Coordinates of C-alpha atoms in Angstrom, one line a residue:
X1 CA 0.0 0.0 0.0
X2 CA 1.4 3.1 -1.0
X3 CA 2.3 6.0 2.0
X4 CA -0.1 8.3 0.0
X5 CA -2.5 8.9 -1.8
X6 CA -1.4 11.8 -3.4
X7 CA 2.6 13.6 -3.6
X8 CA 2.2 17.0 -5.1
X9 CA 5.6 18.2 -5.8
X10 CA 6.2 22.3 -5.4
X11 CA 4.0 24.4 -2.9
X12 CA 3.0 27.0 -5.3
X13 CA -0.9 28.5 -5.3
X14 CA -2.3 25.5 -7.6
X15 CA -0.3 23.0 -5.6
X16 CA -1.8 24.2 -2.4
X17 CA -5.4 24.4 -4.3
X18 CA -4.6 20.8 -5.6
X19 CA -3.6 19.8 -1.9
X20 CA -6.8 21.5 0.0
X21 CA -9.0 20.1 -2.1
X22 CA -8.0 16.7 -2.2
X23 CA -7.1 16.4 1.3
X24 CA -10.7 17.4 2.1
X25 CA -12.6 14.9 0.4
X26 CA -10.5 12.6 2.6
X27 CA -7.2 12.0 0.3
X28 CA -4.0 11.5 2.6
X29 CA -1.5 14.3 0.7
X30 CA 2.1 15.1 1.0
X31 CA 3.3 18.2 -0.2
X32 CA 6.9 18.9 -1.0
X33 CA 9.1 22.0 -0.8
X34 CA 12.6 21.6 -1.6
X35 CA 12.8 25.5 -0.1
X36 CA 12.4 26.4 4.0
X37 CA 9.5 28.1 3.2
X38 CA 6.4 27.3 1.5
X39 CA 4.4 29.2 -1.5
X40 CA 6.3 29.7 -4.4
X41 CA 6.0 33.1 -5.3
X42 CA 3.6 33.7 -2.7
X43 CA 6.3 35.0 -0.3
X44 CA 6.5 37.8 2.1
X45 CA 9.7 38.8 4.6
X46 CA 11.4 42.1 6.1
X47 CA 14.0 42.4 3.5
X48 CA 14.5 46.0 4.0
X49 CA 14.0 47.0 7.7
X50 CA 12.5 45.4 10.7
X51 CA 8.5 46.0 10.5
X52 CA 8.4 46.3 7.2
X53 CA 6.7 43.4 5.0
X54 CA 7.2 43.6 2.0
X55 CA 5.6 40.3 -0.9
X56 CA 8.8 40.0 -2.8
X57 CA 6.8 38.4 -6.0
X58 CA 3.4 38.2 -6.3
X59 CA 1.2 40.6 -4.1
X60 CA -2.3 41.2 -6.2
X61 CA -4.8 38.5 -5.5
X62 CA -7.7 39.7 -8.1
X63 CA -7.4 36.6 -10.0
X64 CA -7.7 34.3 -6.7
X65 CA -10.4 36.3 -5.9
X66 CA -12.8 35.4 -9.2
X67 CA -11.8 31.9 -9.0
X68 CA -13.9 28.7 -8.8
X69 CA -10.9 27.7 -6.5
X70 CA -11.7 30.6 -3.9
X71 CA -15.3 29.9 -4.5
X72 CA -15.0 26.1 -3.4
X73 CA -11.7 27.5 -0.4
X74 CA -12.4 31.2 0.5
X75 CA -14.7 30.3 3.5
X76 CA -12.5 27.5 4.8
X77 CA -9.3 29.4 4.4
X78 CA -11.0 33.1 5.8
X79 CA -11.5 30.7 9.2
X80 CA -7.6 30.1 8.9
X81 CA -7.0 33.5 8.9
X82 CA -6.9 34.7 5.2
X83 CA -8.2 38.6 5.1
X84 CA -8.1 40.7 1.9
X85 CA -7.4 44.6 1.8
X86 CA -9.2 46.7 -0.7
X87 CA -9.0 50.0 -2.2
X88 CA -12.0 51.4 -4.9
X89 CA -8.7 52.6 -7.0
X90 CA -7.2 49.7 -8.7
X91 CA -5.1 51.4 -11.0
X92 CA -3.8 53.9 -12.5
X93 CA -1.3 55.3 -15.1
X94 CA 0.6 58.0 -14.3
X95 CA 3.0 59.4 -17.6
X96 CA 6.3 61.7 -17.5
X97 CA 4.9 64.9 -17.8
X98 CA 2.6 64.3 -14.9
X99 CA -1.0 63.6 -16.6
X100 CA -2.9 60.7 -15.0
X101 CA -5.9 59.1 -14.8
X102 CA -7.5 56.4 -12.2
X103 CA -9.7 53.4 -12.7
X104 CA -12.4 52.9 -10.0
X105 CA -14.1 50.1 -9.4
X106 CA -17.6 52.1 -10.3
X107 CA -18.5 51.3 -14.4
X108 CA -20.6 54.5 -14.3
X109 CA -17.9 56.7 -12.9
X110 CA -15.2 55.3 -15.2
X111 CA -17.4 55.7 -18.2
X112 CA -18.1 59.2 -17.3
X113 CA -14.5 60.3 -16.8
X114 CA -13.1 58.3 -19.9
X115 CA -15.7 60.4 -22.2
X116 CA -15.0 63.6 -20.5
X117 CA -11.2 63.1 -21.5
X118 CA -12.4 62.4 -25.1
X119 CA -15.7 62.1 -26.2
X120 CA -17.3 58.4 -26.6
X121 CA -13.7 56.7 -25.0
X122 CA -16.2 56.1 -21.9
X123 CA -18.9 54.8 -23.8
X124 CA -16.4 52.2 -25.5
X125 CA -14.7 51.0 -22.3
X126 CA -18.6 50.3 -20.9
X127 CA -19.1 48.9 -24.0
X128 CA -16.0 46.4 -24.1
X129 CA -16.3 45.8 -20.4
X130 CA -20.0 44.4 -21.2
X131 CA -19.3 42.3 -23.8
X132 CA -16.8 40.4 -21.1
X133 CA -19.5 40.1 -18.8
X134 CA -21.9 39.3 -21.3
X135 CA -19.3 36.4 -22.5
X136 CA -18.1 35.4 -19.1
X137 CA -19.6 31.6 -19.2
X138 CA -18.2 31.1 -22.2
X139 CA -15.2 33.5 -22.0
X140 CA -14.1 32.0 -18.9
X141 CA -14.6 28.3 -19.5
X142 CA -12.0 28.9 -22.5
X143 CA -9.5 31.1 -20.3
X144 CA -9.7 28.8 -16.8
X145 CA -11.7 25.7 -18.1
X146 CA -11.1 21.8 -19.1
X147 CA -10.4 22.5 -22.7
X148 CA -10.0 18.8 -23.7
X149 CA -13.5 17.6 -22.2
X150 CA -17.0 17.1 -23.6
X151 CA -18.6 20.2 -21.6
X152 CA -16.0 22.3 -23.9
X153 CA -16.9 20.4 -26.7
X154 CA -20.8 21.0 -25.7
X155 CA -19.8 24.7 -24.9
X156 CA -18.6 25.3 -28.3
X157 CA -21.3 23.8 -30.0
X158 CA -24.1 25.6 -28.5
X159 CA -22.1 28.9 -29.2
X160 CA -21.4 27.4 -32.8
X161 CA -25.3 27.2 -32.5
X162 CA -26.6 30.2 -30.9
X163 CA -23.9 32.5 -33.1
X164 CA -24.1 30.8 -36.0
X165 CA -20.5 29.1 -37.1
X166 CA -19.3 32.2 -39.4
X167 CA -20.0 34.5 -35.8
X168 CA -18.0 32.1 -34.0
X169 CA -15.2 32.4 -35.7
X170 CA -16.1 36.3 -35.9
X171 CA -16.0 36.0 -32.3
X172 CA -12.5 34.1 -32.3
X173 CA -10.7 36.5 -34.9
X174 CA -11.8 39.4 -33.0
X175 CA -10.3 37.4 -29.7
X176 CA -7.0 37.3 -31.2
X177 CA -6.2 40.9 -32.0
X178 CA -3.3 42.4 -29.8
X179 CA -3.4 44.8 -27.3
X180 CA -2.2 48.1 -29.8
X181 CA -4.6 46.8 -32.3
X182 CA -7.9 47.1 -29.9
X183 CA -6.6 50.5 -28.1
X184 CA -6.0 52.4 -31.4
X185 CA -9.3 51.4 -32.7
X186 CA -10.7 51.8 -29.8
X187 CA -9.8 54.7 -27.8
X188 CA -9.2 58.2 -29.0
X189 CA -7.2 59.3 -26.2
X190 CA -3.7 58.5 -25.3
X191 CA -3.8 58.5 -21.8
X192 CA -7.0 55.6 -21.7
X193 CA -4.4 54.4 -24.7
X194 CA -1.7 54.4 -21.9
X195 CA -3.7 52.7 -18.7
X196 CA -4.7 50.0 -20.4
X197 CA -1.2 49.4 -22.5
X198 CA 1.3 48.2 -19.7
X199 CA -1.3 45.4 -18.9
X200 CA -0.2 43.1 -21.7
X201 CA 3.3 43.2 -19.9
X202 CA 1.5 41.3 -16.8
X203 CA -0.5 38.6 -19.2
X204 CA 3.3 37.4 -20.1
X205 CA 2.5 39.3 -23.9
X206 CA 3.5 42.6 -25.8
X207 CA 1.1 44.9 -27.0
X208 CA 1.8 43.6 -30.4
X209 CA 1.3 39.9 -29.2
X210 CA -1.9 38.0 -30.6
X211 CA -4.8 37.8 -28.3
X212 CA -3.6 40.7 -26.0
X213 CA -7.0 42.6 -27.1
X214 CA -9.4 39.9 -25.4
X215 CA -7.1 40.1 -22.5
X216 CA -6.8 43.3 -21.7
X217 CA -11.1 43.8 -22.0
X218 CA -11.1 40.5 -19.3
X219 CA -8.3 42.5 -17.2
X220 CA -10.4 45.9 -17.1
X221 CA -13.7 44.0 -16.5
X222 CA -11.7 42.1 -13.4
X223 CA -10.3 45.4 -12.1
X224 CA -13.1 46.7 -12.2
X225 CA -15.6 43.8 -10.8
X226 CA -13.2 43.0 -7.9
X227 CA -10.0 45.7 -7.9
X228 CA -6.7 44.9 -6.7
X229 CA -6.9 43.2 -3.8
X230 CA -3.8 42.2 -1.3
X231 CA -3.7 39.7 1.8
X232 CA -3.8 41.2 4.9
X233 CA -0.4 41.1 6.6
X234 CA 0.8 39.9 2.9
X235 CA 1.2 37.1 0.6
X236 CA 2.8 34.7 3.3
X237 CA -0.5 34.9 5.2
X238 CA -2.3 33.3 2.3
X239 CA -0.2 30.2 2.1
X240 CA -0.4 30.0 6.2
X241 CA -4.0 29.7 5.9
X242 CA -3.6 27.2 3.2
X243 CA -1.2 25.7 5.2
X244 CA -3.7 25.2 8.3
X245 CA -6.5 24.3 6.3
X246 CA -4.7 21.4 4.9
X247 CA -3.5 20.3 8.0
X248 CA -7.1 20.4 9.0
X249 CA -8.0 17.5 6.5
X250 CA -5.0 15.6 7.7
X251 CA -2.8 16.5 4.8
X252 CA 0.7 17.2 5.7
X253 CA 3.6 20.1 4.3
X254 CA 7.3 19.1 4.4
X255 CA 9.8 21.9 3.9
X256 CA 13.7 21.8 3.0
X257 CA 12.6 18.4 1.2
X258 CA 14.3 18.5 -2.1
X259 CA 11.9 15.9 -4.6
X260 CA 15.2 15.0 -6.6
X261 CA 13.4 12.0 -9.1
X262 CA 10.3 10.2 -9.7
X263 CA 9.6 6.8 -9.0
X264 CA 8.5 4.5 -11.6
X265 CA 7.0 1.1 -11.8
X266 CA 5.3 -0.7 -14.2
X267 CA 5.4 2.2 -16.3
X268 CA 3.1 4.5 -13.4
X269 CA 4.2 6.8 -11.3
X270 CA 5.1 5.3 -8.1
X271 CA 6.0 8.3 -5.6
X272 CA 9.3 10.3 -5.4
X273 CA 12.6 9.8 -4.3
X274 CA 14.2 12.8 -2.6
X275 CA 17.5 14.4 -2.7
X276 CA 18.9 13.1 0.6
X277 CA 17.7 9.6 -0.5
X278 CA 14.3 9.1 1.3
X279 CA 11.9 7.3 -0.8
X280 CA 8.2 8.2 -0.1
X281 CA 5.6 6.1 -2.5
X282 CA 2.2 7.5 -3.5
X283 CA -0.5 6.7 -5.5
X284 CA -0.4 9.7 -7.7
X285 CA 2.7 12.4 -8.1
X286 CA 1.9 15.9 -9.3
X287 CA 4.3 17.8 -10.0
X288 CA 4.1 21.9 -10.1
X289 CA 7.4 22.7 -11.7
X290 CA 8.6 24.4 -14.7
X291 CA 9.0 21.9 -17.3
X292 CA 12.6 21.7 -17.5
X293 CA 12.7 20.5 -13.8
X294 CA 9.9 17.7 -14.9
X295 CA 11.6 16.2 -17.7
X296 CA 15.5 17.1 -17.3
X297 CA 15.5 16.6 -13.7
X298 CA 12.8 14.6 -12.2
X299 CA 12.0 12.3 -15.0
X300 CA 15.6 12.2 -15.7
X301 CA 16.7 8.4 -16.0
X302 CA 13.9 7.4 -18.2
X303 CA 14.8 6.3 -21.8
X304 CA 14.0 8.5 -24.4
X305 CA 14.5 7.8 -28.0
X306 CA 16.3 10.3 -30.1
X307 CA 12.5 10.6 -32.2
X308 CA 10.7 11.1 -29.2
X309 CA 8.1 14.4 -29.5
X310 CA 8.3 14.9 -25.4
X311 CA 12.3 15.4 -26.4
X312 CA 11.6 18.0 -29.2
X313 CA 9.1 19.7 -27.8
X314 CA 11.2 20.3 -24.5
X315 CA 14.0 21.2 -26.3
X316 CA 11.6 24.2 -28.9
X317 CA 9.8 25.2 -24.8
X318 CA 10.3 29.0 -24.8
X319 CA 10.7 31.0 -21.7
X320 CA 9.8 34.4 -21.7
X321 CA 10.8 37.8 -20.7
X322 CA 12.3 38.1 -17.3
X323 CA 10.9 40.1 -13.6
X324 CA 12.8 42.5 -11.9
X325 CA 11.8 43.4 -8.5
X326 CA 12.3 46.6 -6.4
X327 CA 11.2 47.1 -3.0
X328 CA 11.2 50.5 -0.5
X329 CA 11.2 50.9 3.2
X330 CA 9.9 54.8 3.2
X331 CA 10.0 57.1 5.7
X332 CA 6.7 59.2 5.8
X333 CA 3.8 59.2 3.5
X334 CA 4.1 58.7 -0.3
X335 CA 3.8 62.4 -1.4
X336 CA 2.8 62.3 -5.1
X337 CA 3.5 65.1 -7.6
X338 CA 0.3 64.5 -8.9
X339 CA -2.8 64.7 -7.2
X340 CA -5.2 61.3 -6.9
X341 CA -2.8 58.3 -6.6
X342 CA -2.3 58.0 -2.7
X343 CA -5.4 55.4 -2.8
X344 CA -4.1 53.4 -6.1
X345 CA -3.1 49.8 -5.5
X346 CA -1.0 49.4 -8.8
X347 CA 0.4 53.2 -10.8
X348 CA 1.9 52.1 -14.1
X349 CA 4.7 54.8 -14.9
X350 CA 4.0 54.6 -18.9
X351 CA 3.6 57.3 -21.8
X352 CA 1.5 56.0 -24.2
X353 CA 0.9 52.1 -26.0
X354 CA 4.7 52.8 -27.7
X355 CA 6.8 53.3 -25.1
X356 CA 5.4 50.3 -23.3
X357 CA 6.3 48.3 -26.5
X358 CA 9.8 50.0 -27.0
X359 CA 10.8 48.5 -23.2
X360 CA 9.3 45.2 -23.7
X361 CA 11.4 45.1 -27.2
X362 CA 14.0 46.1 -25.6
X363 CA 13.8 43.2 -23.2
X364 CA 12.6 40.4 -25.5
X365 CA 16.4 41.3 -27.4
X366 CA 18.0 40.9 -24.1
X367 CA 18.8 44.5 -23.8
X368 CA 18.0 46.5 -20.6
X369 CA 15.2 48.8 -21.5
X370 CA 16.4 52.4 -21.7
X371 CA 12.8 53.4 -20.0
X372 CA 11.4 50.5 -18.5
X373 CA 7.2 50.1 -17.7
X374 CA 7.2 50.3 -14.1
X375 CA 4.7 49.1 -11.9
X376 CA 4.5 50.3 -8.7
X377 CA 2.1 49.1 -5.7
X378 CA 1.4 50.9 -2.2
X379 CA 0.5 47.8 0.0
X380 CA 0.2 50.0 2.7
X381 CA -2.6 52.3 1.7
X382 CA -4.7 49.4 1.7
X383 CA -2.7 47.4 4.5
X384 CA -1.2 49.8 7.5
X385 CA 0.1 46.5 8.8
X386 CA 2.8 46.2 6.4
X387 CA 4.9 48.8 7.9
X388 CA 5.2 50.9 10.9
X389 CA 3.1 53.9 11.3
X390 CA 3.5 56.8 9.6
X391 CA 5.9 55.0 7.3
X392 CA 5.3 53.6 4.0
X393 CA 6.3 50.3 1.6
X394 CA 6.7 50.3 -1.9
X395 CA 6.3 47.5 -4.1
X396 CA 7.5 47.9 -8.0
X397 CA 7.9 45.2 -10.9
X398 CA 9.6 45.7 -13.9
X399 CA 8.0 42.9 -16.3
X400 CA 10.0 43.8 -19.0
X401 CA 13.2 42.5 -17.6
X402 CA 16.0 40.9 -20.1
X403 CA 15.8 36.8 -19.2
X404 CA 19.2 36.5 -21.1
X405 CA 21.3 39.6 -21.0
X406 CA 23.1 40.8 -24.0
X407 CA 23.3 44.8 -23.1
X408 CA 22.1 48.6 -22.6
X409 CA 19.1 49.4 -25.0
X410 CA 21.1 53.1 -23.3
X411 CA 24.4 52.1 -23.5
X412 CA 25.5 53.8 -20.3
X413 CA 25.2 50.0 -17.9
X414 CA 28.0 48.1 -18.9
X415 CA 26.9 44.2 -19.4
X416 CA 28.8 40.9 -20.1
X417 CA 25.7 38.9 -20.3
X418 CA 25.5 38.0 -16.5
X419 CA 23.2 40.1 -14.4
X420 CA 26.0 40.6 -11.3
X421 CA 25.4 42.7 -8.4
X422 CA 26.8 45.8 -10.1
X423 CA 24.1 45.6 -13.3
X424 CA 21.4 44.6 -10.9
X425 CA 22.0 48.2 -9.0
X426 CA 22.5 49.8 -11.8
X427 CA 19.7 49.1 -13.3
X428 CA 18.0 49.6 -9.8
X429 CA 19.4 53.4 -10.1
X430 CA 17.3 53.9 -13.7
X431 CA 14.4 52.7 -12.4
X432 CA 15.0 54.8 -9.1
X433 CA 15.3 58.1 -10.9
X434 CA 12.2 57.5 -13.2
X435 CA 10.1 57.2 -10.0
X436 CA 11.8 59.5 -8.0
X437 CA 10.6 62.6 -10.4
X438 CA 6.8 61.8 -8.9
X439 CA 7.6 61.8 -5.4
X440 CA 8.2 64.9 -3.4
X441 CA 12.0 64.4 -1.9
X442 CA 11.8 61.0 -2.8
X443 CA 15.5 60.5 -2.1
X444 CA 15.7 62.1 1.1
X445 CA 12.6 59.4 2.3
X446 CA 13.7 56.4 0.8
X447 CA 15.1 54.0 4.2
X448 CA 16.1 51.0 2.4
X449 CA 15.5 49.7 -0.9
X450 CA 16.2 45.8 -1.9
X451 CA 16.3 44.6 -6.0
X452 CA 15.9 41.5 -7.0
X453 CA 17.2 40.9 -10.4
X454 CA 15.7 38.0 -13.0
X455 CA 19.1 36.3 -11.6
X456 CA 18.3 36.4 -8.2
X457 CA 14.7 35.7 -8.7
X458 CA 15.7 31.7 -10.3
X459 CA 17.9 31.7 -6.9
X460 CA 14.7 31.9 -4.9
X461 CA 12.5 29.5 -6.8
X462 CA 14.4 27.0 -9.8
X463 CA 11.0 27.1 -11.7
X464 CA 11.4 31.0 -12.5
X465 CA 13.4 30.0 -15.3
X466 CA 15.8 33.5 -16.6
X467 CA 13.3 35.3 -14.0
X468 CA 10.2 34.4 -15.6
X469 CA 7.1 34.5 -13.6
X470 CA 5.0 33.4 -16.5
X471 CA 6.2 29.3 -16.3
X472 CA 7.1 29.9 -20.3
X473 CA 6.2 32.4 -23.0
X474 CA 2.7 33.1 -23.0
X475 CA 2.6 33.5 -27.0
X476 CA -0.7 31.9 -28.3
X477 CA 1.7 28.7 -29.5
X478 CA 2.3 27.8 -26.1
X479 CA -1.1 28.5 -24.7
X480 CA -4.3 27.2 -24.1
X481 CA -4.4 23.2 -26.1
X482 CA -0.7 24.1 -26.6
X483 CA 0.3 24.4 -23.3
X484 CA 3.2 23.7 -22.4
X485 CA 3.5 21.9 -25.3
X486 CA 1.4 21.3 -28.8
X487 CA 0.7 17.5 -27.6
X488 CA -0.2 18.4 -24.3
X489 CA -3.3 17.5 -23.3
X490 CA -4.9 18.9 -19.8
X491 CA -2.8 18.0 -17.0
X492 CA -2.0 14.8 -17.9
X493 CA 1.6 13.1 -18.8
X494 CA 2.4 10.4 -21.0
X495 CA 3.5 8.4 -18.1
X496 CA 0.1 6.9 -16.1
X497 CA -0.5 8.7 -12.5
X498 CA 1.9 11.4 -13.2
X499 CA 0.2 15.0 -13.2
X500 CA 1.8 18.4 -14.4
X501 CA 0.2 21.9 -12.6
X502 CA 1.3 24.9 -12.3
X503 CA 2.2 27.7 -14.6
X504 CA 3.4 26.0 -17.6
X505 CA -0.1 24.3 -17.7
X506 CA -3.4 25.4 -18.8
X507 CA -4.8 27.6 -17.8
X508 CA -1.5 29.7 -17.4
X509 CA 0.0 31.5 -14.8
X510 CA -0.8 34.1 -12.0
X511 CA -2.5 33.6 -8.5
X512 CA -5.7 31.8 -9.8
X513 CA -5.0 28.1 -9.2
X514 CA -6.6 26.8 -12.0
X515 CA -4.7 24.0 -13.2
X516 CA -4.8 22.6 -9.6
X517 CA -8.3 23.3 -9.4
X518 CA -8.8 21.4 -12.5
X519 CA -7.0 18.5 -11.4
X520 CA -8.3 17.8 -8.2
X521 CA -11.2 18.1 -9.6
X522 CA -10.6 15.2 -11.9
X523 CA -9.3 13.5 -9.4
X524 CA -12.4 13.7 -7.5
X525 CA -12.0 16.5 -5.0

């Protein structure tokens, strides 16, 4: 008899889905973390100053929040402790000479302030926003559903049905246009151009990427519907409340246990030998890991024939651009230049649809970008308990990082194709200066600041491949059916018993757990 039922690998948000889930319909589940600390990139910690909490990765739990997962979890986990912060300003974009403008999380009120910046811009974003809601079943069965199933099959039909085939594939064509295609069209004015723009960075695309246009609607519809919500007392608290909840059911977390190769018999997945020599058998492994890790590392003594697809289609796996993370111990209040930001949970410092192309180009060539999309958060505003009073925190990612470094899109940082210390501070020093000409005496408040470059992100977690938060390039070959791979099919591997969640899988990355939603769910959680 095997020692479990189930051995998810990785402790990521769709692994701890997976493992709450299963281990409450009465599964016994192991989870393994090769790292003293569980959550992936759900990770919080005083890296600055004492008393002040900063999530070093992800902080924005919008897409945890629409869920099924947090539908089925987010009563059980609120008893464990898990507390979301809001703010009814989202977002914002804020460009160099100072213009802004704010989403809310009121339709009316963005609708009115869009066409009073140029005429009929409001009446468009209520119009796209709509046509999401309208959509949503069959919008979001596509985006977060079981693709290969008969209820997709059935879904597509009855659209096929109701629409008529040629509007089906109206509706698809019109899915696929990129981000810069639907804003142009779309939007008369520059600055809605510019909120919406730096967006498509945080979907893993460009703004000239294929399907960044049905994105970008489903991201303003979310920000709107639910804003930008953070975890009370930050990310960390999330998986602790995951953590007690699976404990609960009788499952059980190991940390600093490194899963080093899967065990197979008879062809099945047998459980998982770890790296100090420890064999623990299972009924079922699942695995959330980058690819790489799955096949090069865990999978790693199984015979492969030069022919075999699995080999090709590792070896032609793209992993997309990089993160670079920058973090701020502030002393005092954030004191804007311009008026209206103190509430926003997320201000994109962006010009216009160009410039956010220009730094993600720049990037996607390996170069640093000369102006780089920032993103910055203000956990704080909507979470005193981050910091001490009367200071502050800031949060700011760079999506548009350089995985593999080749240069200075400037050509004032000097590079040999290793992101060292020196580049990483550098770099860190760029980014600094754009911010710091919206802030009041910016440099005379700043306490302590921490970077995290795309280097020292892989340090942190081996699955953020070159930095990437995005568990592979999120171009439309490597999405959806195609993801990770153009054989893949759901969750499933070619070997029997042997699951693959997390990022790399359908339906993609960020904080929604779907893939281990999915798979519990098949596995009948």
């Amino acid at each position: 008899m095997a020692d479990f039922d189930h051995i998810i690998v990785g402790s990521g948000i769709n692994a701890l889905v997976a493992a709450a889930l299963l281990s409450a319909k009465g599964k016994q589940v192991l989870v393994l973390e090769r790292a003293d600390r569980f959550g992936g990139c759900m990770r919080t910690g005083e890296i600055t100053l004492p008393g002040f909490h900063h999530d070093v990765m992800a902080a924005t739990f919008v897409l945890f929040l629409t869920s099924p997962a947090y539908a089925a979890l987010g009563s059980d986990l609120g008893r464990h402790g898990l507390e979301f912060c809001h703010t009814p300003h989202p977002t914002a974009v804020l460009r160099p000479d100072g213009s802004s403008l704010v989403l809310t999380t009121d339709r009316a009120a963005n609708v009115a302030k869009f066409n009073a910046i140029a005429p009929g811009d409001g009446d468009r974003h209520g119009a796209d926003v709509a046509a999401i809601e309208a959509d949503a079943p069959f919008l979001f069965a596509l985006l977060g559903g079981e693709l290969w199933s008969w209820p997709t099959a059935r879904l597509l039909a009855s659209q096929a049905w109701k629409r008529g085939l040629r509007g089906l594939t109206a509706w698809m064509g019109e899915a696929l246009r990129p981000t810069r295609a639907w804003l142009e069209a779309s939007y008369a004015s520059e600055l809605v151009q510019a909120l919406w723009a730096p967006w498509a960075l945080h979907t893993g695309l460009t703004t000239e990427s294929a399907y960044g246009a049905q994105m970008g609607k489903v991201i303003a519809f979310a920000l709107e519907a639910a804003g930008a919500p953070v975890v009370k007392g930050g990310a960390s608290q999330a998986v602790k409340a995951f953590k007690g909840l699976i404990e609960e059911n009788g499952g059980e977390l190991r940390a600093n246990a490194d899963a080093d190769q899967i065990l197979i018999v008879n062809g099945r997945a047998a459980g998982v030998r770890l790296a100090d020599g420890t064999e623990i058998s299972a009924t079922h492994v699942i695995c959330s890991v980058a690819p790489g890790q799955l096949y090069n590392r865990l999978l790693r003594d199984i015979p492969k024939p030069p022919s075999d697809n699995q080999t090709r289609a590792l070896r032609e796996f793209r992993h997309g651009r990089g993160n670079f993370q920058l973090h701020y111990a502030i002393d005092g209040p954030i004191r804007w230049k311009t008026d209206g930001l103190e509430e926003v949970a997320l201000v994109h410092l962006a010009e216009s649809i160009d410039s956010v192309s220009k730094s993600s180009n720049e990037a996607e060539r390996g170069m640093l970008p000369e102006t780089p999309t920032i993103c910055v958060g203000q956990p704080h505003r909507l979470d005193p308990t981050r910091c001490p009073e009367g200071k502050s925190v800031l949060w700011l990612q760079i999506p548009d990082a350089p995985r593999t470094l080749k240069g200075d899109a400037a050509g004032m940082i000097p590079t040999d194709g290793v992101w060292t210390d020196t580049v990483r501070e550098a770099f860190a020093d760029r980014i600094e200066a754009i911010l710091a000409n919206h802030i009041e005496d910016f440099a005379n408040s700043v306490l302590a600041r921490k970077a995290y470059s795309p280097a020292d992100l892989e340090a942190i977690n081996i699955n953020l491949v070159g930095g990437d938060p995005y568990g592979g390039s999120c171009a439309l070959d490597q999405f959806f059916i195609w993801r990770p791979f153009a054989g893949s099919r759901n969750q499933a591997t070619a070997i029997e018993n042997l699951h693959h969640i997390g990022a790399s899988t359908h339906p993609g990355p960020g904080l929604g757990g779907g893939s281990g939603y999915l798979l519990a769910k098949r596995l009948g959680a």
